Amino acid sequence: DEDLLNRFVDQVNDLDADLVVVTGDLLDRTRDIPWDFPILGRLRARLGVFVILGNHDVAAGADEVEAGLREHTPHTILRDQVATVRVGDAALHVVGLN
C-alpha cells in the first residue's frame, strides 16, 4: 500500500537518523518497482542509506530489483560488497551479502 509506505518513510525521516540500512525483502513482485521504489528513494540519513537485498528480492529477480533501485533511488546497494562510513577517525563497515 503506497500510503502506508509513504507513512513509514516519513516516520524514518522524522528520526533524523545518521544512517539507515534497509535489510531486504523490499517486494515480492518486480511489477511494484515503479510505484514503491520512488517512495523508498525519499529515505534520508546524514551518512547515507544502504540497501541489502533479501530472499524475497532474490526470488522476484535480484538483478531487476537492483536495477530498479538504481533507477529510482540515490541509495547505495550492497551485493557482496562493503561500504565504509567514516566519522572523524572512526570507521563503520556496512556489509551486504547476497
C-alpha positions as a printed NumPy array, in Angstrom:
array([[  0.   ,   0.   ,   0.   ],
       [  1.613,   3.24 ,  -1.174],
       [  0.042,   5.359,   1.578],
       [  1.401,   3.057,   4.274],
       [  4.857,   3.007,   2.687],
       [  4.838,   6.826,   2.491],
       [  3.959,   6.999,   6.197],
       [  6.798,   4.601,   7.068],
       [  9.284,   6.656,   5.072],
       [  8.063,   9.838,   6.777],
       [  8.449,   8.209,  10.202],
       [ 12.005,   7.098,   9.443],
       [ 12.918,  10.517,   8.057],
       [ 11.462,  12.179,  11.17 ],
       [ 14.032,  10.258,  13.243],
       [ 16.761,  12.369,  11.604],
       [ 18.988,   9.283,  11.538],
       [ 22.71 ,   9.29 ,  10.937],
       [ 22.497,   6.052,   8.937],
       [ 19.688,   3.915,   7.536],
       [ 20.113,   0.306,   6.423],
       [ 17.287,  -1.397,   4.552],
       [ 17.83 ,  -5.095,   5.171],
       [ 15.925,  -6.61 ,   2.281],
       [ 12.603,  -8.152,   1.377],
       [ 11.56 ,  -4.956,  -0.368],
       [  8.978,  -6.615,  -2.594],
       [  7.549,  -9.869,  -3.87 ],
       [  6.789,  -8.735,  -7.431],
       [  9.02 ,  -6.605,  -9.624],
       [  5.936,  -5.015, -11.184],
       [  5.721,  -2.931,  -7.966],
       [  9.11 ,  -1.262,  -8.602],
       [  7.797,   1.833, -10.456],
       [  5.423,   2.661,  -7.589],
       [  7.293,   1.555,  -4.465],
       [ 10.909,   2.436,  -5.193],
       [ 10.415,   6.174,  -5.808],
       [  8.821,   6.271,  -2.348],
       [ 11.818,   4.431,  -0.855],
       [ 14.002,   6.927,  -2.693],
       [ 12.741,   9.585,  -0.271],
       [ 14.54 ,   7.912,   2.664],
       [ 17.246,  10.191,   4.034],
       [ 20.097,   9.896,   6.534],
       [ 23.092,  12.137,   7.108],
       [ 25.668,   9.425,   6.406],
       [ 23.688,   7.548,   3.779],
       [ 21.024,   4.967,   3.097],
       [ 22.26 ,   1.462,   2.313],
       [ 20.154,  -1.318,   0.812],
       [ 20.809,  -5.041,   1.058],
       [ 18.608,  -7.476,  -0.868],
       [ 16.651, -10.199,   0.909],
       [ 15.391, -13.597,  -0.177],
       [ 12.093, -12.131,  -1.451],
       [ 14.029,  -9.728,  -3.665],
       [ 16.164, -12.582,  -4.979],
       [ 13.067, -14.675,  -5.703],
       [ 11.459, -11.747,  -7.544],
       [ 14.646, -11.159,  -9.564],
       [ 17.683,  -9.681,  -7.824],
       [ 19.128,  -8.014, -10.919],
       [ 15.805,  -6.367, -11.771],
       [ 15.365,  -5.224,  -8.159],
       [ 18.875,  -3.759,  -8.154],
       [ 18.257,  -2.003, -11.48 ],
       [ 15.008,  -0.553, -10.116],
       [ 16.755,   0.709,  -7.004],
       [ 19.479,   2.338,  -9.078],
       [ 16.889,   3.98 , -11.325],
       [ 14.523,   5.219,  -8.617],
       [ 16.728,   5.869,  -5.559],
       [ 20.033,   7.552,  -4.745],
       [ 20.829,   4.832,  -2.189],
       [ 23.892,   2.599,  -2.023],
       [ 23.073,  -1.012,  -2.92 ],
       [ 25.388,  -3.622,  -1.403],
       [ 25.514,  -7.034,  -3.075],
       [ 28.548,  -8.91 ,  -1.79 ],
       [ 30.122,  -5.534,  -1.102],
       [ 31.358,  -3.425,   1.786],
       [ 30.811,   0.294,   2.274],
       [ 32.882,   2.148,   4.84 ],
       [ 31.286,   5.09 ,   6.61 ],
       [ 33.773,   7.399,   8.292],
       [ 33.095,   9.931,  11.007],
       [ 36.269,  11.58 ,  12.189],
       [ 38.74 ,   8.812,  12.986],
       [ 36.013,   6.166,  13.386],
       [ 35.001,   3.771,  10.624],
       [ 31.9  ,   1.609,  10.317],
       [ 31.886,  -1.147,   7.716],
       [ 28.435,  -1.922,   6.318],
       [ 28.442,  -5.334,   4.618],
       [ 25.814,  -6.533,   2.191],
       [ 25.856, -10.224,   1.329],
       [ 23.744, -11.955,  -1.279]])
